[in-house]
Short mmCIF file of C-alpha atoms and ligand atoms in Angstrom, two decimals:
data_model
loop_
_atom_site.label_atom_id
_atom_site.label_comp_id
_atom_site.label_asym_id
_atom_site.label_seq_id
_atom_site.Cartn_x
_atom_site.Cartn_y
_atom_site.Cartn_z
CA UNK A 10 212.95 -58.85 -23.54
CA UNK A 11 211.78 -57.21 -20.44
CA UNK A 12 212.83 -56.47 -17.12
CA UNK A 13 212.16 -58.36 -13.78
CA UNK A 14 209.65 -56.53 -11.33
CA UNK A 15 208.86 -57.34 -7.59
CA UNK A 16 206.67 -60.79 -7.94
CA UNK A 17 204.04 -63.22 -6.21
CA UNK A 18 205.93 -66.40 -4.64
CA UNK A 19 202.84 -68.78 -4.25
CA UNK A 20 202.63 -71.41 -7.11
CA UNK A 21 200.42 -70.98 -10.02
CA UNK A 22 198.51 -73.24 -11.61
CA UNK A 23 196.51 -72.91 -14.81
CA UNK A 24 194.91 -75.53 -17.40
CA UNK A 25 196.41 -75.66 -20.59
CA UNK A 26 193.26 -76.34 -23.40
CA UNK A 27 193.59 -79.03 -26.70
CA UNK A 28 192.86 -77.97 -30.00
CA UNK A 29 191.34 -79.11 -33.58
CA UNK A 30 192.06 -78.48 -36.93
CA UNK A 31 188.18 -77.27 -37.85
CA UNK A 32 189.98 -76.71 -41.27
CA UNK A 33 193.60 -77.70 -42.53
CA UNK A 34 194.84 -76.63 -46.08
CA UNK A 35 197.88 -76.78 -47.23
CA UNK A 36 198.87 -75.00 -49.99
CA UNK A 37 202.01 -75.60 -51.24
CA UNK A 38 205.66 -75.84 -50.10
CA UNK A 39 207.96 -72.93 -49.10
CA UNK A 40 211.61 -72.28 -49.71
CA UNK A 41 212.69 -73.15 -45.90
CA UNK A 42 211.50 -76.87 -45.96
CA UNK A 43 208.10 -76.24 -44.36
CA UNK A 44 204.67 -76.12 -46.08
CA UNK A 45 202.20 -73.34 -46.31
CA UNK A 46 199.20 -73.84 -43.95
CA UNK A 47 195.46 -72.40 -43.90
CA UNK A 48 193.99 -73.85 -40.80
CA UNK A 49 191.43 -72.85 -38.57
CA UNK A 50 192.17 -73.49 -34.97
CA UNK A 51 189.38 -74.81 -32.63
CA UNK A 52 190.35 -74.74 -28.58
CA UNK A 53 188.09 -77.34 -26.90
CA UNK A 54 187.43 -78.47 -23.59
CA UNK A 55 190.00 -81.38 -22.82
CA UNK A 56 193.10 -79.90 -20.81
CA UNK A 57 196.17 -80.64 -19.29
CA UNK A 58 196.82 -78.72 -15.51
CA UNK A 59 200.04 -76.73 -15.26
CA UNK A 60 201.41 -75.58 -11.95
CA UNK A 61 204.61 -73.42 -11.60
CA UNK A 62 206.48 -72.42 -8.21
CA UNK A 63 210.22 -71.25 -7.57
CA UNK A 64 213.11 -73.50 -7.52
CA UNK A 65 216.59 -72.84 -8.00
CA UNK A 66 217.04 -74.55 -11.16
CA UNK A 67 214.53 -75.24 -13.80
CA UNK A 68 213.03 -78.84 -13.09
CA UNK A 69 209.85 -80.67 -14.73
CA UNK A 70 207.58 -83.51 -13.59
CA UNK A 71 205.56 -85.00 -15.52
CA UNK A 72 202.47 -87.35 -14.33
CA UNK A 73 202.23 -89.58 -17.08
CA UNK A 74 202.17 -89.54 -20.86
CA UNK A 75 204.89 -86.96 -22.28
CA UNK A 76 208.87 -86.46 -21.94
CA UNK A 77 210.45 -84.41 -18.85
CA UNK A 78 213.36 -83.24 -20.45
CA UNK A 79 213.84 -80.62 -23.17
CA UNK A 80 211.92 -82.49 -25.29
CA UNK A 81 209.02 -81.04 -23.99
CA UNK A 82 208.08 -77.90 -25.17
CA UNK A 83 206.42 -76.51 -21.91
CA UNK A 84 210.48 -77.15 -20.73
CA UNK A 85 211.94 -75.17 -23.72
CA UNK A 86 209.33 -72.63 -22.58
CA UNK A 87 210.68 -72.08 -19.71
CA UNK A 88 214.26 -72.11 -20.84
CA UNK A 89 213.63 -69.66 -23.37
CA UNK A 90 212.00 -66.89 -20.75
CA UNK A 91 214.81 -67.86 -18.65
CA UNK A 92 217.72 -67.18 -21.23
CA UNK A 93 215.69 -64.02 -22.28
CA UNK A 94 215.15 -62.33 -18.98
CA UNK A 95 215.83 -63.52 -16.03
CA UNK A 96 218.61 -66.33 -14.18
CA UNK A 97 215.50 -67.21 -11.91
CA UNK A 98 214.82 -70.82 -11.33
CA UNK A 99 210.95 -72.75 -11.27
CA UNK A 100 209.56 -75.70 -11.07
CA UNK A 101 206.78 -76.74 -13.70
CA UNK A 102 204.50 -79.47 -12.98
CA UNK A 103 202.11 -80.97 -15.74
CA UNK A 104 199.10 -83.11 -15.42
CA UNK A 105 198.75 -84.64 -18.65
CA UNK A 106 194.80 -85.44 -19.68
CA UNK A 107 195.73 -84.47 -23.82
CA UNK A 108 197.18 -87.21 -25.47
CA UNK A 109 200.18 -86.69 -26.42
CA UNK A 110 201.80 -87.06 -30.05
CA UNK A 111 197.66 -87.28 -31.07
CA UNK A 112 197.45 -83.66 -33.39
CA UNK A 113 195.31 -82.23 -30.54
CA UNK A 114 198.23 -79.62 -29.42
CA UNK A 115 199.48 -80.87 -26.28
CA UNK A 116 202.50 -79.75 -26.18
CA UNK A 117 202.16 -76.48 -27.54
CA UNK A 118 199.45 -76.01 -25.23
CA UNK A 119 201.56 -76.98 -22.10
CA UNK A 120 204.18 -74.35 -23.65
CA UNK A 121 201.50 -71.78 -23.97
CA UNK A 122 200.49 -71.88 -20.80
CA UNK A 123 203.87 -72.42 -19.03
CA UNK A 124 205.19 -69.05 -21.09
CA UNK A 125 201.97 -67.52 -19.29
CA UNK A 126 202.42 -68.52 -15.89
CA UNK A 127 206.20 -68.12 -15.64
CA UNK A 128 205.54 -64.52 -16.77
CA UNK A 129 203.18 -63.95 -13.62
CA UNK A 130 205.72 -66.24 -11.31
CA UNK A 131 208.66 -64.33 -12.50
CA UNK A 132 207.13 -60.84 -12.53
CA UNK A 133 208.37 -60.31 -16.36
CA UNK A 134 207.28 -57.18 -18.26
CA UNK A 135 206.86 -58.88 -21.48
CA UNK A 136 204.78 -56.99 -24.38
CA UNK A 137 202.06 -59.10 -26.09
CA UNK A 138 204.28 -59.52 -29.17
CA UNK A 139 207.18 -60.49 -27.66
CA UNK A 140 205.50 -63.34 -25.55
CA UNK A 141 203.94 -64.58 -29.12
CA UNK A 142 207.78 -64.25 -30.14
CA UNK A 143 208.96 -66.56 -27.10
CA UNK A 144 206.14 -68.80 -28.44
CA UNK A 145 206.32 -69.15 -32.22
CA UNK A 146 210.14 -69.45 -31.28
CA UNK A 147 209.12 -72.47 -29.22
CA UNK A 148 206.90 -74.25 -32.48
CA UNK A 149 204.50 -73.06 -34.80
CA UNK A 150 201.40 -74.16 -33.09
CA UNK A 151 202.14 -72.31 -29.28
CA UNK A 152 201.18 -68.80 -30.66
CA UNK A 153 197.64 -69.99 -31.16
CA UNK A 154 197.50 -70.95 -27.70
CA UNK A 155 197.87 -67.52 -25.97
CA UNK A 156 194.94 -65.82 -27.90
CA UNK A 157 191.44 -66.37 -28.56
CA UNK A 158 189.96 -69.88 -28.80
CA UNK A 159 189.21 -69.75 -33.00
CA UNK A 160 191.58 -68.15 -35.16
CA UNK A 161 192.61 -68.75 -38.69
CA UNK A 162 196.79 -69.65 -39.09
CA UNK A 163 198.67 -69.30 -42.22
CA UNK A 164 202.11 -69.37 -42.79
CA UNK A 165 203.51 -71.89 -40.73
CA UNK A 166 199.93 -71.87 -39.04
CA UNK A 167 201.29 -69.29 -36.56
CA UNK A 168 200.57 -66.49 -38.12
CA UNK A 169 197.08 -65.78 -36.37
CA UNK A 170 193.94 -63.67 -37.13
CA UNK A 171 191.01 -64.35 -34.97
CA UNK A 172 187.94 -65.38 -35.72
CA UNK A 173 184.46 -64.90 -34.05
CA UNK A 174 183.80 -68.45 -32.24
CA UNK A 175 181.21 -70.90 -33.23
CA UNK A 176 178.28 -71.25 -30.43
CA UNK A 177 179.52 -74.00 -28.15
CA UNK A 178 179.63 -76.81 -30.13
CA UNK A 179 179.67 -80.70 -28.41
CA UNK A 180 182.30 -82.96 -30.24
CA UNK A 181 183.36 -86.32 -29.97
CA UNK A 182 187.22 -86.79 -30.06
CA UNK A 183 188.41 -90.35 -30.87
CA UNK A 184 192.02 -91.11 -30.13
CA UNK A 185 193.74 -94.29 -31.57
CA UNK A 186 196.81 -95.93 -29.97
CA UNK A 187 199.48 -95.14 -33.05
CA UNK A 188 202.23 -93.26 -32.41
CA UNK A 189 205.16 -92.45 -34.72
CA UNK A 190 208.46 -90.85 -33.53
CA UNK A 191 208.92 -87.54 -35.83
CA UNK A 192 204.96 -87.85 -37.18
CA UNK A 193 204.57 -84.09 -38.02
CA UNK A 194 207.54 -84.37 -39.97
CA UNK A 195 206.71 -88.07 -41.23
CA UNK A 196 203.25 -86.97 -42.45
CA UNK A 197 204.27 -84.12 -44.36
CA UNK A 198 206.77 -86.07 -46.18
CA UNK A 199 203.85 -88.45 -47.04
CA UNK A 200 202.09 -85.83 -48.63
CA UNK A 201 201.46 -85.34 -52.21
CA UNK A 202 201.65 -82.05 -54.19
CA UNK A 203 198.09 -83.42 -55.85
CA UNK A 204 196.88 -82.78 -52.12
CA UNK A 205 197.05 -79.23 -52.16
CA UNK A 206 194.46 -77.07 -52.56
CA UNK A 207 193.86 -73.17 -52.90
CA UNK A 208 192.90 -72.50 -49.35
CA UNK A 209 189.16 -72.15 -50.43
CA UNK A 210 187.60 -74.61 -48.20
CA UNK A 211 189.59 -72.42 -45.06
CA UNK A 212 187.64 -69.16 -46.46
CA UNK A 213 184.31 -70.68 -46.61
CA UNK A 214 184.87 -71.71 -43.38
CA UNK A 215 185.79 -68.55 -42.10
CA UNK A 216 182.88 -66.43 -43.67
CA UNK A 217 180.43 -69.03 -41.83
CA UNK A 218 181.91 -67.90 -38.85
CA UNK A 219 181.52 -64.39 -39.60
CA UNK A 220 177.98 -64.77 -40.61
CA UNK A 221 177.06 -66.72 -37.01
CA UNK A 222 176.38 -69.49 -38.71
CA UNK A 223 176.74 -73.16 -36.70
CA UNK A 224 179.29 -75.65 -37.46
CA UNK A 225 178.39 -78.51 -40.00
CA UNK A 226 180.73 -81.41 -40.97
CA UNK A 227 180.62 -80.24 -44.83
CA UNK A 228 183.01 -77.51 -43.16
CA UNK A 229 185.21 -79.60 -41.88
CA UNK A 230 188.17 -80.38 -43.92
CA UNK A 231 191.76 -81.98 -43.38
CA UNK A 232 194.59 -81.55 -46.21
CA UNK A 233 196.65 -83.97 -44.90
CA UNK A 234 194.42 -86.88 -44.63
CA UNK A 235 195.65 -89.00 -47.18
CA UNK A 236 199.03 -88.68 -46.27
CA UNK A 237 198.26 -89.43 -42.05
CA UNK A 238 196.53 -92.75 -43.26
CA UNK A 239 199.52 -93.37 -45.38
CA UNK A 240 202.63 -92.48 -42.86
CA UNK A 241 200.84 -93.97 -40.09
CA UNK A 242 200.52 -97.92 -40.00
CA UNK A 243 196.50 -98.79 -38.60
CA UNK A 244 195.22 -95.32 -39.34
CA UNK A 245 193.35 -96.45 -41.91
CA UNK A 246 191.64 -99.76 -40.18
CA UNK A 247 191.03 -97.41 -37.33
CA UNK A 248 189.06 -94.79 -39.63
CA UNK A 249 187.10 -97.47 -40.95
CA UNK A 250 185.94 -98.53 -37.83
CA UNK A 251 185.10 -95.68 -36.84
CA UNK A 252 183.11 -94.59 -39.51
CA UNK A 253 181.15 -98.20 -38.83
CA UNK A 254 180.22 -96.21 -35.86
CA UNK A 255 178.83 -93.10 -36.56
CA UNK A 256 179.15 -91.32 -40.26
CA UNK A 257 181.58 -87.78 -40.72
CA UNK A 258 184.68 -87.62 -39.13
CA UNK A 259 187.92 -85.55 -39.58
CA UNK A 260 191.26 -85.93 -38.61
CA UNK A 261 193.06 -83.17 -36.28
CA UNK A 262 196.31 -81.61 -37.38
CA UNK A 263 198.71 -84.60 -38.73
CA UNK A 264 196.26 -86.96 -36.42
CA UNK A 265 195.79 -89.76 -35.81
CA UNK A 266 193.27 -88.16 -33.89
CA UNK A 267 189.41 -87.85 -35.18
CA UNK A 268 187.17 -85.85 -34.22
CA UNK A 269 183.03 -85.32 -34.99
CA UNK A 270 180.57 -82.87 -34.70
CA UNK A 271 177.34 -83.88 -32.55
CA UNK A 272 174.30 -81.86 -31.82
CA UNK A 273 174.11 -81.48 -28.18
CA UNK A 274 176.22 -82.88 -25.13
CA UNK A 275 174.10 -85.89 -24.50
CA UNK A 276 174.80 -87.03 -28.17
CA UNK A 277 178.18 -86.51 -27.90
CA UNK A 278 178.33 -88.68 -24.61
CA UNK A 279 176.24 -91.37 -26.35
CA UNK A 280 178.60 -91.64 -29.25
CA UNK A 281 181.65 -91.56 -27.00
CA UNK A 282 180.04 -94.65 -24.72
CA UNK A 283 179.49 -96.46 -28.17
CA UNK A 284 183.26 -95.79 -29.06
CA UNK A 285 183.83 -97.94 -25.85
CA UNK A 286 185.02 -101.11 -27.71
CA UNK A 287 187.28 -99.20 -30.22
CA UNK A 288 190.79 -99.51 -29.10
CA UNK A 289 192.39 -95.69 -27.74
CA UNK A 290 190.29 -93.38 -26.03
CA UNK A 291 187.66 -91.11 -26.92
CA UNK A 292 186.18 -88.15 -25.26
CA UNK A 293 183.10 -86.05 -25.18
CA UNK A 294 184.33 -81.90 -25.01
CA UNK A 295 182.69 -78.87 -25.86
CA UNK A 296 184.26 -76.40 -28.25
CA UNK A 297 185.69 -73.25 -26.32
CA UNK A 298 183.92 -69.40 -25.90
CA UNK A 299 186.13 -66.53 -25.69
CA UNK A 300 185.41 -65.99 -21.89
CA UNK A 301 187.02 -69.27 -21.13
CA UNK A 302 189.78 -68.97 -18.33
CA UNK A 303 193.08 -70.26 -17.90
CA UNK A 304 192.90 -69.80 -14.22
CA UNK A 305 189.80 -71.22 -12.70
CA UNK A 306 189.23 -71.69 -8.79
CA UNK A 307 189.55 -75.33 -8.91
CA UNK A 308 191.81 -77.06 -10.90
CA UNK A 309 191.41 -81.57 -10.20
CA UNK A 310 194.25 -83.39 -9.82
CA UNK A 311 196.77 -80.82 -8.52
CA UNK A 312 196.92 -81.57 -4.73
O1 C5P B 415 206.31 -77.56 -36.36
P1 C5P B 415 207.24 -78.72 -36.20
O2 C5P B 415 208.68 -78.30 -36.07
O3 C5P B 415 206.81 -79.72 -35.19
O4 C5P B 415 207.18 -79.52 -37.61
C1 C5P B 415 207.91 -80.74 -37.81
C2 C5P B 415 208.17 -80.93 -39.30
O5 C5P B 415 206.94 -80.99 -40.02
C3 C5P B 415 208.94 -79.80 -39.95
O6 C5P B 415 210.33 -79.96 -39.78
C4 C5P B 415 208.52 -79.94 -41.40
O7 C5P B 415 209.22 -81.00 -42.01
C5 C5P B 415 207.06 -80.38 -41.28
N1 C5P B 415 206.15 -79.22 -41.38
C6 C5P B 415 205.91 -78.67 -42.63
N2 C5P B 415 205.09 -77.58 -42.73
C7 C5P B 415 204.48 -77.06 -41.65
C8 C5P B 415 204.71 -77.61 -40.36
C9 C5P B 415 205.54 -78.70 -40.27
O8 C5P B 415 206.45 -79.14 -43.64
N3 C5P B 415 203.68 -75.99 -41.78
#
């Protein structure tokens, strides 16, 4: 990987964005024990805030809400850099606002954008493809996280091609308490091969995008659905409830996160107000442009 160059010494902070699963196929299972994916990535407004600064060793704080040890992929992040070019130390501070373990890409996020800012702390001269390499390395969501905000994943889901973003779209995201140790992995074993499908509903998908056209729940599609409500104990009384609420939702990733479409921000506020009495937490977010910026002058909640 690439050499160290002279560097800035002043912390950096950056926010680190969630994700949805607009679209989540899967199409079958592969010869190394994972399945193949067609998913189309959504970055949207709800972030964690990631600060880096020297140290001698490589140490991680956490505010609330996710592991600080090497469990967390923002700390493998920097491990990985560090093994790969340089002996320098850092510390990385993370603000957690994504739940965690929810299929919104926390963690990968938090990697993402720890790789990014250790880079600039460090003063590594890493090409584009071998910082995607430190990330898919790190899991199979992080690679999403460095490029644009809508791509479509296969493989894995980290092999990326982007896609044109929808206009700014105001969703709803509706978080349940459940959490299940190993739940990617759970979920997938809960799946059926009668659950697959031919990646069809991903395409139509995508050629909406290319055409300009706005997002519509009878896009929206999640492969693993049936299996999330069956690994996951309460999924399915939560869903119900939810749907008591307000009609279409779909789950993100392996959930048990939900998320809806609404038609403008004020909507999306209402819905999330009238979500109030659900158990979890729900929040009103708008879908991300490709201008957006990891770096913005003010970042809350970092001192
Ligand atoms: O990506 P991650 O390592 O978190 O995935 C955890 C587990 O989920 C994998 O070990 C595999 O069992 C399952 N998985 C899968 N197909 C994928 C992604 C994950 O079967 N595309």
């Amino acid at each position: 990987m690439g050499r160290a160059v002279p560097h800035p010494v002043s912390p950096i902070a950056c926010r680190a964005p969630a994700k949805v699963n607009l679209c989540l196929e899967v199409l079958g299972r592969r010869d190394d024990g994972y399945h193949e994916l067609r998913t189309v990535f959504q970055a949207v407004g709800l972030y964690d805030y990631v600060r880096v600064g020297e140290s001698e060793t490589v140490d991680l704080s956490v505010a609330r809400g996710a592991p600080a040890d090497e469990r967390n992929l923002a700390y493998r992040a920097a491990e990985l850099l560090r093994s790969g070019c340089t002996h320098r130390g850092a510390y990385i501070e993370l603000r957690k606002r994504i739940p965690a373990g929810a299929g919104l890409g926390g963690g990968s996020s938090d990697a993402a954008a720890a790789l990014s800012c250790l880079v600039d702390l460090w003063g590594l001269e890493l090409t584009a493809e071998e910082l995607v390499a430190a990330a898919a390395a790190i899991g199979a969501d992080v690679p999403f996280f460095l490029g644009p905000p809508t791509a479509l994943g296969t493989g894995r889901g980290d092999v990326l091609t982007p896609l044109p973003s929808p206009p700014t779209t105001w969703m709803v995201l509706a978080v349940p308490p459940l959490r299940l140790p190993r739940k990617t992995a759970a979920v997938f074993a809960a799946l059926r091969p009668e659950e697959y499908t031919d990646g069809g509903a991903s395409e139509a998908l995508g050629r909406a995008l290319q055409e300009g056209r706005p997002l519509g729940s009878e896009l929206l599609y999640n492969g693993l659905t049936a299996a999330a409500l069956r690994a996951l104990t309460g999924l399915e009384e939560y869903s119900a409830a939810l749907s008591r609420v307000w009609p279409h939702w779909t789950v993100s990733g392996a959930g048990p996160a939900h998320f809806t479409i609404c038609s403008s921000r004020d909507e999306a506020v209402e819905l999330r107000r009238a979500l109030h009495r659900l158990p979890g937490r729900a929040y009103a977010v708008p879908t991300l442009q490709p201008g957006w910026t990891r770096r913005p002058q003010l970042l809350p909640g970092l001192g």
